[in-house]
Amino acid sequence: MKNKDLRPIGIFDSGVGGLTVAKRVRKVLPGENIVYFGDTARVPYGNKSRDTIIRFAGEIVRFLVKKDVKMIVVACNTASSFSLSAIRKIYKGPIISVISPGIKEAVKVTRSGRVGVIGTNSTIGSRSYNKMMAKRGHGIKLFSQSCPLFVPLVENKFSKDNIAYLIACKYLKSLKKEQIDTLILGCTHYPILKNVIRRVMGPKVTLVDSSSAVAKEVKESLIENDIMRKGKLSRGWTRCYVSDDVQGFKENAGIFFKEEFSVKKVAL
Ligand code: DGL
């Protein structure tokens, strides 16, 4: 078996949050190299318009193409909601978004056919999860709720504070009423709030962390396209690129990612 396809996997997000996906990819595929781009100068995407997000995503994808990536993972739910077809026009290799893996997983685990999804204002407003559920989850009812304060709560390290619990109670009230049995965490940051969300929703609701589902899909796609790094493997590297200060990224990255990585600031 040869050392096949040493090219890195490209992962991008509006900021640090996509490192939740990088972390899972690293776990499932420790031998793969990763180029991560975090658009820290322009985060958050969660309250921006479709056109702006498409433009930002296009610029990032062109950057990743220059890095010779063999696959692109759109780790950001908001970018996945709006920019997939635009990205497909720029990049011809395999593209994995976070939306369909999350939906597939939810379809698999729901018993009652009543599923919830939470995300940023833009993700929920785009109805991207509803459209995907209509395709893949015949007969399953999807209830959605935006939770715009969750991202700043996580980034300001309030995820274990009582304030996170109180805000979660407010946001999740309507979903509780709908008696869902499965909840998709449709945003990069929400896995960090898993304990709080579980406390509010109760133990009977299964939380779908799409980062694990995405990592599984990345592996399947590498195998399918025959571009997996094979042979005697040393551990792969993670190189991060950001559009704003390196220091700010490093400080917050630790919330999501515990492995070694390099960071460089670049202009798109
Ligand atoms: N990465 C974004 C997402 O998953 C959350 C942060 C932002 O609003 O940019 O939707």
Coordinates of C-alpha atoms and ligand atoms in Angstrom, one line a residue:
M1 CA 0.0 0.0 0.0
K2 CA 1.5 3.3 -1.0
N3 CA 1.4 6.7 0.8
K4 CA -1.5 7.8 -1.3
D5 CA -2.7 11.3 -1.6
L6 CA -0.7 13.4 0.9
R7 CA -2.7 16.5 0.0
P8 CA -4.4 18.1 3.0
I9 CA -8.1 18.2 3.7
G10 CA -9.4 21.8 3.7
I11 CA -11.8 22.8 6.5
F12 CA -13.2 26.2 6.9
D13 CA -15.4 28.2 9.2
S14 CA -16.3 31.8 10.0
G15 CA -13.9 31.6 13.0
V16 CA -12.7 29.1 15.6
G17 CA -15.9 27.1 16.0
G18 CA -15.2 24.8 13.1
L19 CA -12.4 23.4 15.1
T20 CA -15.1 21.1 16.7
V21 CA -15.2 19.5 13.2
A22 CA -11.4 19.5 12.8
K23 CA -11.1 17.8 16.2
R24 CA -13.5 14.9 15.1
V25 CA -11.8 14.6 11.7
R26 CA -8.4 14.3 13.4
K27 CA -9.8 11.6 15.7
V28 CA -11.3 9.5 13.0
L29 CA -8.5 10.1 10.5
P30 CA -5.3 10.8 12.5
G31 CA -3.0 10.3 9.6
E32 CA -4.6 13.1 7.4
N33 CA -3.2 16.6 7.1
I34 CA -5.6 19.5 7.7
V35 CA -5.6 23.0 6.4
Y36 CA -8.1 25.0 8.5
F37 CA -9.2 28.5 7.6
G38 CA -11.0 30.7 10.2
D39 CA -12.4 33.9 8.9
T40 CA -11.8 35.7 12.3
A41 CA -11.8 39.2 10.8
R42 CA -15.4 38.8 9.6
V43 CA -16.9 36.5 12.2
P44 CA -19.8 36.1 13.0
Y45 CA -21.5 35.0 9.8
G46 CA -24.7 34.0 11.8
N47 CA -26.4 37.4 11.3
K48 CA -25.1 38.2 7.8
S49 CA -27.0 38.1 4.5
R50 CA -26.9 35.3 1.9
D51 CA -24.9 37.4 -0.7
T52 CA -22.2 38.4 1.8
I53 CA -21.8 34.8 3.0
I54 CA -21.5 33.5 -0.6
R55 CA -18.8 36.1 -1.3
F56 CA -16.8 35.3 1.8
A57 CA -17.1 31.5 1.2
G58 CA -15.9 32.0 -2.4
E59 CA -12.8 33.9 -1.3
I60 CA -12.0 31.2 1.3
V61 CA -12.4 28.4 -1.2
R62 CA -10.1 30.1 -3.7
F63 CA -7.5 30.3 -0.9
L64 CA -8.0 26.6 -0.1
V65 CA -7.6 25.7 -3.7
K66 CA -4.2 27.4 -3.7
K67 CA -3.3 25.2 -0.8
D68 CA -4.0 22.2 -3.0
V69 CA -6.6 20.6 -0.8
K70 CA -8.1 17.2 -1.8
M71 CA -11.5 17.9 -0.2
I72 CA -13.3 20.8 1.3
V73 CA -15.3 20.6 4.5
V74 CA -17.6 23.5 5.1
A75 CA -17.6 23.3 8.9
C76 CA -19.7 26.4 9.3
N77 CA -23.5 25.8 9.4
T78 CA -24.2 29.3 8.2
A79 CA -21.8 29.0 5.2
S80 CA -23.2 25.5 4.4
S81 CA -26.7 26.9 4.4
F82 CA -26.1 29.4 1.7
S83 CA -22.9 28.8 -0.3
L84 CA -22.7 25.2 -1.4
S85 CA -23.8 25.7 -5.0
A86 CA -21.5 28.7 -5.3
I87 CA -18.6 26.7 -3.9
R88 CA -19.3 23.9 -6.4
K89 CA -18.7 26.3 -9.2
I90 CA -15.3 27.1 -7.9
Y91 CA -14.1 23.8 -6.6
K92 CA -14.5 20.5 -8.5
G93 CA -13.3 18.1 -5.8
P94 CA -15.5 16.5 -3.0
I95 CA -17.3 19.0 -0.8
I96 CA -18.8 18.0 2.6
S97 CA -21.2 20.3 4.4
V98 CA -22.5 20.0 7.9
I99 CA -26.2 20.0 7.0
S100 CA -26.8 16.7 5.4
P101 CA -24.7 14.6 7.8
G102 CA -26.6 16.1 10.7
I103 CA -30.0 15.4 9.1
K104 CA -29.0 11.8 8.2
E105 CA -28.0 11.2 11.8
A106 CA -31.2 12.6 13.1
V107 CA -33.3 10.5 10.7
K108 CA -31.5 7.5 12.0
V109 CA -32.0 8.1 15.7
T110 CA -35.5 9.6 15.9
R111 CA -38.2 7.3 17.1
S112 CA -41.1 9.7 17.3
G113 CA -40.4 11.5 14.0
R114 CA -40.3 14.8 15.9
V115 CA -37.0 16.5 15.5
G116 CA -35.7 19.9 16.4
V117 CA -32.8 22.0 15.0
I118 CA -31.1 25.0 16.5
G119 CA -28.7 27.4 14.8
T120 CA -27.8 31.0 14.1
N121 CA -30.4 33.4 12.8
S122 CA -29.1 33.1 9.2
T123 CA -29.0 29.2 9.3
I124 CA -32.5 29.0 10.7
G125 CA -33.8 31.8 8.4
S126 CA -32.3 30.0 5.3
R127 CA -34.5 26.9 6.0
S128 CA -31.5 24.8 4.8
Y129 CA -32.2 22.1 7.4
N130 CA -35.9 22.0 6.5
K131 CA -35.1 21.6 2.8
M132 CA -32.7 18.8 3.5
M133 CA -35.1 17.1 5.9
A134 CA -37.8 17.2 3.2
K135 CA -35.4 15.3 0.9
R136 CA -34.1 12.7 3.4
G137 CA -36.6 12.4 6.2
H138 CA -39.9 11.4 4.7
G139 CA -42.7 12.1 7.2
I140 CA -40.4 13.5 9.9
K141 CA -41.5 16.9 11.4
L142 CA -38.7 19.4 11.9
F143 CA -39.1 22.3 14.4
S144 CA -36.5 25.0 14.3
Q145 CA -35.2 27.7 16.7
S146 CA -32.4 30.2 16.3
C147 CA -30.2 30.8 19.4
P148 CA -28.1 33.9 18.5
L149 CA -26.7 34.4 22.0
F150 CA -25.1 30.9 22.2
V151 CA -22.1 31.8 20.1
P152 CA -21.0 34.8 22.2
L153 CA -21.7 32.8 25.4
V154 CA -19.3 30.1 24.3
E155 CA -16.6 32.5 23.0
N156 CA -16.7 34.5 26.2
K157 CA -16.4 31.2 28.2
F158 CA -19.8 31.3 29.9
S159 CA -20.8 27.8 28.7
K160 CA -20.7 26.4 32.3
D161 CA -22.3 29.5 33.9
N162 CA -25.9 29.7 35.1
I163 CA -26.5 32.4 32.6
A164 CA -26.1 29.9 29.8
Y165 CA -28.7 27.7 31.4
L166 CA -31.2 30.6 31.8
I167 CA -30.8 31.6 28.2
A168 CA -31.1 28.0 27.0
C169 CA -34.3 27.7 29.0
K170 CA -35.7 30.7 27.0
Y171 CA -34.6 29.5 23.6
L172 CA -35.5 25.9 24.0
K173 CA -39.0 26.4 25.6
S174 CA -40.9 26.1 22.3
L175 CA -39.0 23.0 21.2
K176 CA -39.7 21.4 24.5
K177 CA -43.4 22.0 24.0
E178 CA -43.2 20.3 20.6
Q179 CA -42.1 17.1 22.4
I180 CA -39.2 16.4 20.1
D181 CA -37.1 13.3 20.8
T182 CA -34.0 14.5 18.8
L183 CA -32.3 17.8 18.6
I184 CA -29.7 18.7 15.9
L185 CA -27.0 21.1 17.2
G186 CA -26.9 23.1 14.0
C187 CA -23.9 25.4 14.8
T188 CA -20.2 24.9 15.3
H189 CA -20.3 26.2 18.9
Y190 CA -23.3 24.3 20.3
P191 CA -21.5 21.1 21.1
I192 CA -19.7 23.1 23.8
L193 CA -23.1 23.8 25.4
K194 CA -24.2 20.1 25.2
N195 CA -24.4 19.7 29.0
V196 CA -26.6 22.8 29.4
I197 CA -28.8 21.9 26.5
R198 CA -29.2 18.3 27.8
R199 CA -30.1 19.7 31.2
V200 CA -32.9 21.8 29.7
M201 CA -34.2 19.3 27.2
G202 CA -34.0 16.3 29.5
P203 CA -32.4 12.9 29.1
K204 CA -34.9 11.5 26.7
V205 CA -33.9 13.9 23.9
T206 CA -31.0 12.7 21.8
L207 CA -28.6 15.5 20.9
V208 CA -27.1 15.2 17.4
D209 CA -23.6 16.7 17.3
S210 CA -23.1 17.0 13.6
S211 CA -19.3 17.2 13.9
S212 CA -19.1 13.4 14.5
A213 CA -21.4 12.7 11.6
V214 CA -19.3 15.0 9.4
A215 CA -16.1 13.2 10.3
K216 CA -17.7 9.9 9.4
E217 CA -18.8 11.3 6.0
V218 CA -15.3 12.7 5.4
K219 CA -13.9 9.3 5.9
E220 CA -16.5 7.6 3.6
S221 CA -15.8 10.2 0.9
L222 CA -12.0 9.8 1.1
I223 CA -12.5 6.0 0.6
E224 CA -15.1 6.4 -2.2
N225 CA -12.9 8.9 -4.1
D226 CA -9.8 6.8 -3.3
I227 CA -7.9 9.8 -1.9
M228 CA -7.1 8.6 1.6
R229 CA -3.6 8.9 2.9
K230 CA -2.5 5.3 3.3
G231 CA 0.6 3.3 4.2
K232 CA 2.8 3.7 7.2
L233 CA 1.4 6.8 8.7
S234 CA 3.0 9.5 10.9
R235 CA 0.4 11.7 12.6
G236 CA -1.0 14.3 10.3
W237 CA -0.4 18.0 10.9
T238 CA -3.0 20.8 11.3
R239 CA -2.1 24.2 9.8
C240 CA -4.5 27.0 10.6
Y241 CA -4.9 30.3 8.7
V242 CA -6.9 33.2 10.0
S243 CA -7.9 36.6 8.6
D244 CA -7.4 38.5 11.9
D245 CA -4.9 38.4 14.7
V246 CA -3.2 35.1 15.5
Q247 CA -3.3 35.7 19.3
G248 CA -7.1 36.0 19.5
F249 CA -7.5 32.8 17.6
K250 CA -5.1 30.9 19.8
E251 CA -6.8 32.0 22.9
N252 CA -10.2 30.7 21.8
A253 CA -9.0 27.7 19.9
G254 CA -8.4 25.9 23.2
I255 CA -12.1 25.8 23.9
F256 CA -12.6 23.6 20.8
F257 CA -9.3 21.9 20.0
K258 CA -6.6 20.4 22.2
E259 CA -4.1 19.3 19.6
E260 CA -1.0 21.0 18.3
F261 CA -1.4 23.3 15.4
S262 CA 0.3 26.2 13.7
V263 CA -1.5 29.5 13.0
K264 CA -0.7 32.2 10.4
K265 CA -2.6 35.4 9.5
V266 CA -3.3 35.8 5.8
A267 CA -5.0 38.3 3.5
L268 CA -7.6 36.7 1.2
Ligands
DGL1 N1 -19.8 29.0 12.5 C1 -21.1 29.5 12.6 C2 -22.1 28.4 12.4 O1 -21.8 27.3 12.5 C3 -21.3 30.2 14.0 C4 -20.5 31.4 14.3 C5 -21.0 32.6 13.3 O2 -22.1 33.1 13.5 O3 -20.2 32.9 12.5 O4 -23.2 28.8 12.0

